[in-house]
PDB file of C-alpha atoms in Angstrom:
ATOM      1  CA  MET A 233      -0.026   0.020  -0.023  1.00 75.00           C
ATOM      2  CA  PRO A 234       1.624   3.326  -0.985  1.00 85.00           C
ATOM      3  CA  ALA A 235       2.336   5.922   1.765  1.00 95.00           C
ATOM      4  CA  LYS A 236      -0.228   8.541   3.120  1.00 97.00           C
ATOM      5  CA  ILE A 237       0.942  11.811   1.790  1.00 98.00           C
ATOM      6  CA  ILE A 238       1.144  14.454   4.579  1.00 98.00           C
ATOM      7  CA  ASP A 239      -0.267  17.496   2.748  1.00 97.00           C
ATOM      8  CA  GLY A 240       1.655  20.249   4.403  1.00 97.00           C
ATOM      9  CA  LYS A 241       0.134  23.061   2.114  1.00 97.00           C
ATOM     10  CA  ALA A 242      -3.471  21.967   3.588  1.00 97.00           C
ATOM     11  CA  PHE A 243      -2.124  21.791   7.148  1.00 97.00           C
ATOM     12  CA  ALA A 244      -0.391  25.121   6.848  1.00 97.00           C
ATOM     13  CA  ALA A 245      -3.903  26.570   5.710  1.00 97.00           C
ATOM     14  CA  THR A 246      -5.292  25.060   8.772  1.00 97.00           C
ATOM     15  CA  VAL A 247      -2.757  26.637  10.948  1.00 98.00           C
ATOM     16  CA  ARG A 248      -2.897  30.100   9.421  1.00 97.00           C
ATOM     17  CA  GLY A 249      -6.820  29.664  10.152  1.00 97.00           C
ATOM     18  CA  GLN A 250      -5.984  29.406  13.911  1.00 97.00           C
ATOM     19  CA  VAL A 251      -3.817  31.917  13.825  1.00 98.00           C
ATOM     20  CA  ALA A 252      -6.139  34.566  12.231  1.00 98.00           C
ATOM     21  CA  ASP A 253      -8.774  33.708  14.696  1.00 97.00           C
ATOM     22  CA  HIS A 254      -6.555  34.293  17.558  1.00 97.00           C
ATOM     23  CA  VAL A 255      -5.651  37.441  15.940  1.00 98.00           C
ATOM     24  CA  THR A 256      -9.271  38.354  15.699  1.00 98.00           C
ATOM     25  CA  ARG A 257      -9.594  37.907  19.340  1.00 97.00           C
ATOM     26  CA  LEU A 258      -6.570  39.755  20.564  1.00 98.00           C
ATOM     27  CA  LYS A 259      -7.951  42.776  18.605  1.00 98.00           C
ATOM     28  CA  ASP A 260     -11.573  42.422  19.686  1.00 98.00           C
ATOM     29  CA  ASP A 261     -10.887  41.247  23.484  1.00 97.00           C
ATOM     30  CA  HIS A 262      -7.585  43.302  24.224  1.00 98.00           C
ATOM     31  CA  GLY A 263      -7.236  45.825  21.508  1.00 98.00           C
ATOM     32  CA  ILE A 264      -3.903  44.386  20.574  1.00 98.00           C
ATOM     33  CA  THR A 265      -2.544  43.703  17.019  1.00 98.00           C
ATOM     34  CA  PRO A 266       0.210  41.402  16.683  1.00 98.00           C
ATOM     35  CA  GLY A 267       3.450  42.857  14.628  1.00 98.00           C
ATOM     36  CA  LEU A 268       5.851  41.076  12.405  1.00 98.00           C
ATOM     37  CA  ALA A 269       8.902  43.014  11.315  1.00 98.00           C
ATOM     38  CA  VAL A 270      11.100  41.440   8.529  1.00 97.00           C
ATOM     39  CA  VAL A 271      14.723  42.905   7.643  1.00 97.00           C
ATOM     40  CA  LEU A 272      15.838  42.233   4.284  1.00 96.00           C
ATOM     41  CA  VAL A 273      19.349  43.420   3.151  1.00 97.00           C
ATOM     42  CA  GLY A 274      20.585  43.161  -0.119  1.00 94.00           C
ATOM     43  CA  GLU A 275      18.502  41.733  -3.193  1.00 87.00           C
ATOM     44  CA  ASP A 276      18.696  38.070  -3.119  1.00 84.00           C
ATOM     45  CA  PRO A 277      16.387  36.809  -5.352  1.00 84.00           C
ATOM     46  CA  ALA A 278      15.119  33.748  -3.155  1.00 83.00           C
ATOM     47  CA  SER A 279      15.128  36.145  -0.228  1.00 86.00           C
ATOM     48  CA  GLN A 280      12.946  38.529  -2.030  1.00 88.00           C
ATOM     49  CA  VAL A 281      10.547  35.932  -2.724  1.00 87.00           C
ATOM     50  CA  TYR A 282      10.359  34.810   0.786  1.00 84.00           C
ATOM     51  CA  VAL A 283       9.889  38.219   2.128  1.00 89.00           C
ATOM     52  CA  ARG A 284       7.070  39.216   0.107  1.00 91.00           C
ATOM     53  CA  SER A 285       5.392  35.930   0.703  1.00 91.00           C
ATOM     54  CA  LYS A 286       5.848  36.370   4.493  1.00 91.00           C
ATOM     55  CA  GLY A 287       4.452  39.954   4.216  1.00 93.00           C
ATOM     56  CA  LYS A 288       1.597  38.661   2.280  1.00 95.00           C
ATOM     57  CA  GLN A 289       0.551  36.014   4.579  1.00 96.00           C
ATOM     58  CA  THR A 290       1.294  38.191   7.836  1.00 97.00           C
ATOM     59  CA  VAL A 291      -1.495  40.659   6.587  1.00 96.00           C
ATOM     60  CA  GLU A 292      -3.947  38.082   5.460  1.00 97.00           C
ATOM     61  CA  VAL A 293      -4.075  36.864   9.137  1.00 98.00           C
ATOM     62  CA  GLY A 294      -4.657  40.350  10.242  1.00 98.00           C
ATOM     63  CA  MET A 295      -1.486  41.123  11.838  1.00 98.00           C
ATOM     64  CA  LYS A 296       0.775  44.225  11.334  1.00 98.00           C
ATOM     65  CA  SER A 297       3.449  43.737   8.803  1.00 97.00           C
ATOM     66  CA  VAL A 298       6.626  45.871   8.663  1.00 97.00           C
ATOM     67  CA  GLU A 299       9.454  45.492   5.983  1.00 96.00           C
ATOM     68  CA  HIS A 300      13.063  46.976   6.133  1.00 96.00           C
ATOM     69  CA  LYS A 301      14.726  46.785   2.829  1.00 96.00           C
ATOM     70  CA  LEU A 302      18.193  47.877   3.102  1.00 97.00           C
ATOM     71  CA  ASP A 303      21.254  47.921   0.459  1.00 96.00           C
ATOM     72  CA  ALA A 304      23.622  45.073   0.385  1.00 96.00           C
ATOM     73  CA  SER A 305      26.435  47.603   1.413  1.00 97.00           C
ATOM     74  CA  THR A 306      24.594  48.534   4.562  1.00 97.00           C
ATOM     75  CA  SER A 307      26.930  48.756   7.491  1.00 97.00           C
ATOM     76  CA  GLU A 308      26.898  46.427  10.603  1.00 97.00           C
ATOM     77  CA  ALA A 309      26.194  49.254  12.774  1.00 98.00           C
ATOM     78  CA  ASP A 310      23.361  50.705  10.553  1.00 98.00           C
ATOM     79  CA  LEU A 311      21.570  47.213  10.645  1.00 98.00           C
ATOM     80  CA  LEU A 312      22.240  46.949  14.368  1.00 98.00           C
ATOM     81  CA  LYS A 313      20.616  49.927  14.945  1.00 98.00           C
ATOM     82  CA  VAL A 314      17.356  48.966  12.812  1.00 98.00           C
ATOM     83  CA  ILE A 315      17.144  45.939  14.872  1.00 98.00           C
ATOM     84  CA  ASP A 316      17.544  47.757  18.058  1.00 98.00           C
ATOM     85  CA  ASP A 317      14.754  50.366  17.173  1.00 98.00           C
ATOM     86  CA  LEU A 318      12.532  47.388  16.342  1.00 98.00           C
ATOM     87  CA  ASN A 319      13.496  45.795  19.858  1.00 98.00           C
ATOM     88  CA  ASN A 320      12.247  48.859  21.546  1.00 98.00           C
ATOM     89  CA  ASP A 321       8.855  49.277  19.320  1.00 98.00           C
ATOM     90  CA  PRO A 322       6.005  47.986  21.481  1.00 97.00           C
ATOM     91  CA  GLU A 323       4.009  47.264  18.416  1.00 98.00           C
ATOM     92  CA  ILE A 324       6.417  44.823  17.258  1.00 98.00           C
ATOM     93  CA  HIS A 325       6.363  41.382  18.554  1.00 98.00           C
ATOM     94  CA  GLY A 326       8.260  39.324  16.137  1.00 98.00           C
ATOM     95  CA  ILE A 327      11.445  40.374  14.256  1.00 98.00           C
ATOM     96  CA  LEU A 328      13.053  38.100  11.577  1.00 96.00           C
ATOM     97  CA  VAL A 329      16.344  39.056   9.617  1.00 97.00           C
ATOM     98  CA  GLN A 330      16.169  37.300   6.315  1.00 95.00           C
ATOM     99  CA  LEU A 331      19.159  34.793   5.889  1.00 93.00           C
ATOM    100  CA  PRO A 332      21.773  34.716   4.108  1.00 93.00           C
ATOM    101  CA  LEU A 333      23.400  38.290   4.894  1.00 96.00           C
ATOM    102  CA  PRO A 334      25.842  39.743   2.738  1.00 95.00           C
ATOM    103  CA  LYS A 335      29.429  38.344   3.638  1.00 95.00           C
ATOM    104  CA  HIS A 336      30.353  41.477   5.480  1.00 96.00           C
ATOM    105  CA  LEU A 337      28.063  41.088   8.063  1.00 97.00           C
ATOM    106  CA  ASP A 338      28.530  38.729  11.033  1.00 97.00           C
ATOM    107  CA  GLU A 339      25.079  36.620  11.242  1.00 96.00           C
ATOM    108  CA  ASP A 340      25.731  35.239  14.549  1.00 96.00           C
ATOM    109  CA  LEU A 341      26.250  38.928  15.862  1.00 98.00           C
ATOM    110  CA  VAL A 342      23.286  40.036  14.228  1.00 98.00           C
ATOM    111  CA  ILE A 343      20.921  37.266  15.146  1.00 98.00           C
ATOM    112  CA  ASN A 344      21.891  37.874  18.845  1.00 98.00           C
ATOM    113  CA  SER A 345      21.048  41.300  18.691  1.00 98.00           C
ATOM    114  CA  ILE A 346      17.409  40.465  18.336  1.00 98.00           C
ATOM    115  CA  ALA A 347      15.430  40.436  21.552  1.00 98.00           C
ATOM    116  CA  PRO A 348      15.195  36.881  22.568  1.00 98.00           C
ATOM    117  CA  GLU A 349      11.376  37.379  23.197  1.00 98.00           C
ATOM    118  CA  LYS A 350      10.846  38.783  19.750  1.00 98.00           C
ATOM    119  CA  ASP A 351      13.192  36.051  17.877  1.00 98.00           C
ATOM    120  CA  VAL A 352      10.460  34.327  16.098  1.00 98.00           C
ATOM    121  CA  ASP A 353      13.044  32.481  14.149  1.00 97.00           C
ATOM    122  CA  GLY A 354      14.077  30.710  17.423  1.00 97.00           C
ATOM    123  CA  PHE A 355      17.818  31.411  16.443  1.00 97.00           C
ATOM    124  CA  HIS A 356      19.038  33.443  19.366  1.00 98.00           C
ATOM    125  CA  ILE A 357      21.729  31.616  21.551  1.00 97.00           C
ATOM    126  CA  SER A 358      19.127  32.290  24.405  1.00 98.00           C
ATOM    127  CA  ASN A 359      16.342  30.608  22.642  1.00 98.00           C
ATOM    128  CA  VAL A 360      18.616  27.681  21.583  1.00 97.00           C
ATOM    129  CA  GLY A 361      19.567  27.123  25.360  1.00 97.00           C
ATOM    130  CA  LEU A 362      16.218  27.237  26.392  1.00 97.00           C
ATOM    131  CA  LEU A 363      14.986  24.739  24.007  1.00 97.00           C
ATOM    132  CA  GLY A 364      17.878  22.447  24.723  1.00 95.00           C
ATOM    133  CA  THR A 365      16.919  22.494  28.378  1.00 96.00           C
ATOM    134  CA  GLY A 366      13.341  21.873  27.788  1.00 94.00           C
ATOM    135  CA  GLN A 367      12.170  25.609  28.732  1.00 95.00           C
ATOM    136  CA  LYS A 368       9.685  27.919  27.344  1.00 94.00           C
ATOM    137  CA  SER A 369      11.376  29.318  24.303  1.00 97.00           C
ATOM    138  CA  MET A 370      10.895  30.654  20.892  1.00 97.00           C
ATOM    139  CA  VAL A 371      10.950  27.501  18.736  1.00 97.00           C
ATOM    140  CA  PRO A 372      12.614  27.460  15.141  1.00 98.00           C
ATOM    141  CA  CYS A 373       9.959  27.452  12.304  1.00 97.00           C
ATOM    142  CA  THR A 374      10.757  24.522  10.370  1.00 97.00           C
ATOM    143  CA  PRO A 375      11.265  22.068  12.996  1.00 98.00           C
ATOM    144  CA  LEU A 376       8.017  23.299  14.824  1.00 98.00           C
ATOM    145  CA  GLY A 377       6.047  22.607  11.491  1.00 98.00           C
ATOM    146  CA  CYS A 378       7.451  19.234  11.304  1.00 98.00           C
ATOM    147  CA  LEU A 379       6.710  18.334  14.921  1.00 98.00           C
ATOM    148  CA  MET A 380       2.955  19.867  14.375  1.00 98.00           C
ATOM    149  CA  MET A 381       2.565  17.346  11.318  1.00 98.00           C
ATOM    150  CA  LEU A 382       3.952  14.400  13.293  1.00 98.00           C
ATOM    151  CA  ARG A 383       1.695  15.012  16.149  1.00 98.00           C
ATOM    152  CA  ASP A 384      -1.329  15.331  13.896  1.00 97.00           C
ATOM    153  CA  HIS A 385      -0.403  12.350  12.129  1.00 97.00           C
ATOM    154  CA  HIS A 386       0.504  10.021  15.155  1.00 98.00           C
ATOM    155  CA  GLY A 387      -1.113  11.881  18.174  1.00 96.00           C
ATOM    156  CA  SER A 388       1.359  10.726  20.748  1.00 97.00           C
ATOM    157  CA  LEU A 389       5.125  10.226  19.667  1.00 98.00           C
ATOM    158  CA  SER A 390       5.984   8.755  23.066  1.00 98.00           C
ATOM    159  CA  GLY A 391       8.568   5.775  22.773  1.00 98.00           C
ATOM    160  CA  MET A 392       9.206   6.179  19.096  1.00 98.00           C
ATOM    161  CA  ASP A 393      12.566   5.872  17.552  1.00 98.00           C
ATOM    162  CA  ALA A 394      13.154   9.083  15.496  1.00 98.00           C
ATOM    163  CA  VAL A 395      16.384   9.596  13.136  1.00 98.00           C
ATOM    164  CA  VAL A 396      17.220  13.109  12.176  1.00 98.00           C
ATOM    165  CA  ILE A 397      19.554  13.091   9.218  1.00 98.00           C
ATOM    166  CA  GLY A 398      21.420  16.625   9.396  1.00 97.00           C
ATOM    167  CA  ARG A 399      22.960  18.384  12.223  1.00 96.00           C
ATOM    168  CA  SER A 400      22.438  21.922  11.398  1.00 95.00           C
ATOM    169  CA  ASN A 401      21.461  24.553  13.897  1.00 95.00           C
ATOM    170  CA  ILE A 402      18.534  25.715  12.014  1.00 95.00           C
ATOM    171  CA  VAL A 403      16.898  22.194  11.498  1.00 97.00           C
ATOM    172  CA  GLY A 404      18.563  19.166  12.731  1.00 97.00           C
ATOM    173  CA  LYS A 405      19.424  20.042  16.128  1.00 97.00           C
ATOM    174  CA  PRO A 406      16.492  21.726  17.499  1.00 98.00           C
ATOM    175  CA  MET A 407      14.353  19.105  15.645  1.00 98.00           C
ATOM    176  CA  ALA A 408      15.966  16.527  17.903  1.00 98.00           C
ATOM    177  CA  GLN A 409      15.426  18.469  20.821  1.00 98.00           C
ATOM    178  CA  LEU A 410      11.723  18.809  20.231  1.00 98.00           C
ATOM    179  CA  LEU A 411      11.356  14.970  19.418  1.00 98.00           C
ATOM    180  CA  LEU A 412      13.237  14.522  22.758  1.00 97.00           C
ATOM    181  CA  GLY A 413      10.472  16.597  24.246  1.00 96.00           C
ATOM    182  CA  ASP A 414       7.831  14.619  23.047  1.00 97.00           C
ATOM    183  CA  SER A 415       9.715  11.460  24.672  1.00 98.00           C
ATOM    184  CA  CYS A 416      11.039   9.872  21.283  1.00 98.00           C
ATOM    185  CA  THR A 417      14.331   8.106  21.297  1.00 98.00           C
ATOM    186  CA  VAL A 418      16.270  10.346  18.968  1.00 98.00           C
ATOM    187  CA  THR A 419      19.567   9.775  17.004  1.00 98.00           C
ATOM    188  CA  ILE A 420      20.985  12.649  15.086  1.00 98.00           C
ATOM    189  CA  ALA A 421      22.814  11.178  12.071  1.00 97.00           C
ATOM    190  CA  HIS A 422      24.977  12.795   9.320  1.00 93.00           C
ATOM    191  CA  SER A 423      27.055  12.286   6.269  1.00 86.00           C
ATOM    192  CA  ARG A 424      30.020  10.835   8.452  1.00 92.00           C
ATOM    193  CA  THR A 425      27.526   8.380  10.445  1.00 96.00           C
ATOM    194  CA  LYS A 426      28.755   4.798  10.187  1.00 96.00           C
ATOM    195  CA  ASP A 427      26.320   2.188   8.643  1.00 96.00           C
ATOM    196  CA  LEU A 428      23.965   5.310   8.063  1.00 97.00           C
ATOM    197  CA  PRO A 429      21.510   3.079   6.001  1.00 97.00           C
ATOM    198  CA  ASP A 430      21.193   0.593   9.094  1.00 97.00           C
ATOM    199  CA  VAL A 431      20.700   3.439  11.452  1.00 98.00           C
ATOM    200  CA  VAL A 432      18.007   5.192   9.379  1.00 98.00           C
ATOM    201  CA  ARG A 433      16.348   1.720   8.928  1.00 98.00           C
ATOM    202  CA  ARG A 434      15.379   1.389  12.709  1.00 97.00           C
ATOM    203  CA  ALA A 435      13.615   4.515  12.637  1.00 98.00           C
ATOM    204  CA  ASP A 436       9.779   5.014  13.233  1.00 98.00           C
ATOM    205  CA  ILE A 437      10.393   8.531  11.910  1.00 98.00           C
ATOM    206  CA  VAL A 438      13.091   9.724   9.720  1.00 98.00           C
ATOM    207  CA  VAL A 439      13.507  13.467   9.349  1.00 98.00           C
ATOM    208  CA  ALA A 440      15.780  14.413   6.458  1.00 98.00           C
ATOM    209  CA  ALA A 441      17.334  17.680   6.563  1.00 97.00           C
ATOM    210  CA  VAL A 442      20.935  16.994   5.050  1.00 95.00           C
ATOM    211  CA  GLY A 443      20.546  19.135   1.867  1.00 93.00           C
ATOM    212  CA  ARG A 444      21.584  16.523  -0.604  1.00 95.00           C
ATOM    213  CA  PRO A 445      19.048  15.795  -3.168  1.00 95.00           C
ATOM    214  CA  GLU A 446      17.486  12.422  -3.133  1.00 96.00           C
ATOM    215  CA  MET A 447      20.075  11.222  -0.926  1.00 96.00           C
ATOM    216  CA  VAL A 448      17.712   8.834   1.053  1.00 97.00           C
ATOM    217  CA  PRO A 449      16.529   5.821  -0.943  1.00 98.00           C
ATOM    218  CA  GLY A 450      13.436   3.560  -0.289  1.00 97.00           C
ATOM    219  CA  ASP A 451      15.520   0.674   0.881  1.00 97.00           C
ATOM    220  CA  TRP A 452      16.897   2.978   3.755  1.00 98.00           C
ATOM    221  CA  ILE A 453      13.121   3.105   5.223  1.00 98.00           C
ATOM    222  CA  LYS A 454      11.565   0.872   7.623  1.00 98.00           C
ATOM    223  CA  PRO A 455       8.243  -0.386   6.409  1.00 98.00           C
ATOM    224  CA  GLY A 456       5.496   1.956   7.840  1.00 98.00           C
ATOM    225  CA  ALA A 457       7.906   4.533   8.912  1.00 98.00           C
ATOM    226  CA  THR A 458       7.042   8.198   8.670  1.00 98.00           C
ATOM    227  CA  VAL A 459       9.177  10.253   6.630  1.00 98.00           C
ATOM    228  CA  ILE A 460       9.414  14.016   6.769  1.00 98.00           C
ATOM    229  CA  ASP A 461      11.478  15.572   3.914  1.00 98.00           C
ATOM    230  CA  VAL A 462      12.700  19.179   4.908  1.00 97.00           C
ATOM    231  CA  GLY A 463      14.965  19.068   1.725  1.00 95.00           C
ATOM    232  CA  ILE A 464      14.397  21.622  -1.102  1.00 91.00           C
ATOM    233  CA  ASN A 465      16.937  21.126  -3.923  1.00 90.00           C
ATOM    234  CA  ARG A 466      16.719  22.052  -7.606  1.00 89.00           C
ATOM    235  CA  LEU A 467      17.803  19.618 -10.351  1.00 87.00           C
ATOM    236  CA  ASP A 468      17.989  20.116 -14.040  1.00 84.00           C
ATOM    237  CA  ALA A 469      15.079  18.916 -15.678  1.00 81.00           C
ATOM    238  CA  PRO A 470      15.867  18.752 -19.690  1.00 81.00           C
ATOM    239  CA  GLU A 471      12.592  17.131 -19.984  1.00 81.00           C
ATOM    240  CA  LYS A 472      10.798  20.098 -19.364  1.00 80.00           C
ATOM    241  CA  GLY A 473      12.719  22.157 -21.730  1.00 79.00           C
ATOM    242  CA  GLU A 474      16.150  23.943 -22.099  1.00 80.00           C
ATOM    243  CA  GLY A 475      17.085  25.436 -18.668  1.00 78.00           C
ATOM    244  CA  LYS A 476      14.128  24.108 -16.710  1.00 84.00           C
ATOM    245  CA  THR A 477      14.597  22.769 -13.222  1.00 85.00           C
ATOM    246  CA  ARG A 478      12.621  20.493 -10.920  1.00 88.00           C
ATOM    247  CA  LEU A 479      12.345  20.559  -7.037  1.00 90.00           C
ATOM    248  CA  VAL A 480      13.301  17.420  -5.149  1.00 94.00           C
ATOM    249  CA  GLY A 481      13.701  16.831  -1.469  1.00 96.00           C
ATOM    250  CA  ASP A 482      16.445  14.905   0.503  1.00 97.00           C
ATOM    251  CA  VAL A 483      14.760  11.573   0.068  1.00 97.00           C
ATOM    252  CA  ASP A 484      13.914   9.600  -3.405  1.00 97.00           C
ATOM    253  CA  TYR A 485      10.314  10.321  -3.042  1.00 97.00           C
ATOM    254  CA  ASP A 486       9.119   7.463  -5.324  1.00 96.00           C
ATOM    255  CA  SER A 487      10.974   4.561  -3.689  1.00 97.00           C
ATOM    256  CA  CYS A 488      10.489   6.195  -0.267  1.00 98.00           C
ATOM    257  CA  ALA A 489       6.701   6.281  -0.599  1.00 98.00           C
ATOM    258  CA  ALA A 490       6.598   2.882  -1.680  1.00 97.00           C
ATOM    259  CA  VAL A 491       7.700   1.680   1.699  1.00 97.00           C
ATOM    260  CA  ALA A 492       6.845   4.319   4.132  1.00 98.00           C
ATOM    261  CA  GLY A 493       3.367   4.573   5.980  1.00 98.00           C
ATOM    262  CA  ALA A 494       3.403   8.368   5.480  1.00 98.00           C
ATOM    263  CA  ILE A 495       5.500  10.865   3.786  1.00 98.00           C
ATOM    264  CA  THR A 496       5.704  14.633   3.005  1.00 98.00           C
ATOM    265  CA  PRO A 497       6.132  15.775  -0.658  1.00 97.00           C
ATOM    266  CA  VAL A 498       8.511  18.267  -2.048  1.00 96.00           C
ATOM    267  CA  PRO A 499       7.034  20.789  -2.843  1.00 94.00           C
ATOM    268  CA  GLY A 500       3.867  21.077  -0.877  1.00 95.00           C
ATOM    269  CA  GLY A 501       5.242  19.362   2.430  1.00 96.00           C
ATOM    270  CA  VAL A 502       7.408  21.109   5.005  1.00 97.00           C
ATOM    271  CA  GLY A 503       7.944  24.062   3.084  1.00 93.00           C
ATOM    272  CA  PRO A 504       4.392  25.779   3.661  1.00 95.00           C
ATOM    273  CA  MET A 505       4.625  25.036   7.182  1.00 96.00           C
ATOM    274  CA  THR A 506       7.693  27.060   7.826  1.00 95.00           C
ATOM    275  CA  ILE A 507       5.936  30.301   6.975  1.00 95.00           C
ATOM    276  CA  ALA A 508       2.635  29.345   9.002  1.00 97.00           C
ATOM    277  CA  CYS A 509       4.795  28.437  12.079  1.00 98.00           C
ATOM    278  CA  LEU A 510       6.493  32.039  11.878  1.00 97.00           C
ATOM    279  CA  LEU A 511       3.045  33.248  12.016  1.00 98.00           C
ATOM    280  CA  ALA A 512       2.166  31.257  14.774  1.00 98.00           C
ATOM    281  CA  ASN A 513       5.357  32.072  16.841  1.00 98.00           C
ATOM    282  CA  THR A 514       4.567  36.084  16.490  1.00 98.00           C
ATOM    283  CA  VAL A 515       1.173  35.375  17.994  1.00 98.00           C
ATOM    284  CA  THR A 516       2.687  33.427  20.615  1.00 98.00           C
ATOM    285  CA  ALA A 517       5.432  36.180  21.231  1.00 98.00           C
ATOM    286  CA  CYS A 518       2.402  38.845  21.480  1.00 98.00           C
ATOM    287  CA  CYS A 519       0.614  36.796  24.086  1.00 98.00           C
ATOM    288  CA  ARG A 520       3.657  36.215  26.088  1.00 98.00           C
ATOM    289  CA  ALA A 521       4.550  40.092  25.847  1.00 98.00           C
ATOM    290  CA  ASN A 522       1.186  40.862  27.029  1.00 98.00           C
ATOM    291  CA  ASP A 523       0.886  38.132  29.862  1.00 97.00           C
ATOM    292  CA  LEU A 524      -2.071  36.822  28.111  1.00 97.00           C
ATOM    293  CA  PRO A 525      -2.597  32.811  27.250  1.00 95.00           C
ATOM    294  CA  GLU A 526      -0.847  31.316  24.484  1.00 92.00           C
ATOM    295  CA  PRO A 527      -2.822  29.646  21.858  1.00 90.00           C
ATOM    296  CA  GLU A 528      -3.339  26.203  22.061  1.00 90.00           C
ATOM    297  CA  GLY A 529      -1.763  24.027  19.509  1.00 91.00           C
ATOM    298  CA  LEU A 530       0.435  26.520  18.064  1.00 94.00           C
ATOM    299  CA  THR A 531       3.901  26.173  19.903  1.00 92.00           C
ATOM    300  CA  ALA A 532       5.776  22.987  21.300  1.00 90.00           C
TER     301      ALA A 532
END
């Protein structure tokens, strides 16, 4: 039996609906409008697309959207001044600096200049530490989206064997912490893991976030396992015409879908959940800033 497709696009629409409902209640009951500020430095085409999409979806759920578009030559001091102003703006509850930054800017310094309570990307070192010790934090959007989909599909994750392929600070490490928080037994694997196929084969849950196109074949997957594919890679697609490309994940979809119990597609899986969780994090940050109950089901 082919795997159930976990429709991230549909699930993200549900999450955005929950966010919009909570935003309406914040406005009606408390006169508060959550605000999200996105800072874009330079003119990276992919980053521009992401920022436009984030701004559009922020407005659609009823939140305040602010964009700061800065030249690629912007100095570190000027960028930090923009962030400091946003840190001190009571109408802004979430701040996101779009990565990557131009090479002359120190990404760690910039990220850690964001007030931790407004760090809706969950990248600040304080939020990393809080997540790692099981305390209340801002949770990185992509791992949060993966966790939401896993909870929705399985209900309880307690006792399940999970393998995360990839050890990045943005996805792999926080994903492992979230799975541990839901009482999974967790292994972080990577390109240097010995007997990687055997490690992956024992997993009830496989989260592939290694950044290598179609790296994981179906014969690595335990029959019935759930596969969450975080990868977004472009490959040449001459069959579509000269210069055309196609999007693929970090798993070989067809062979994995033939074995797995459930799987996320690429595109249409994890990707849409990332922005939905950014919106959810902004509402969570707003509620925390105003000592109001957090929306249920929109955070870890």
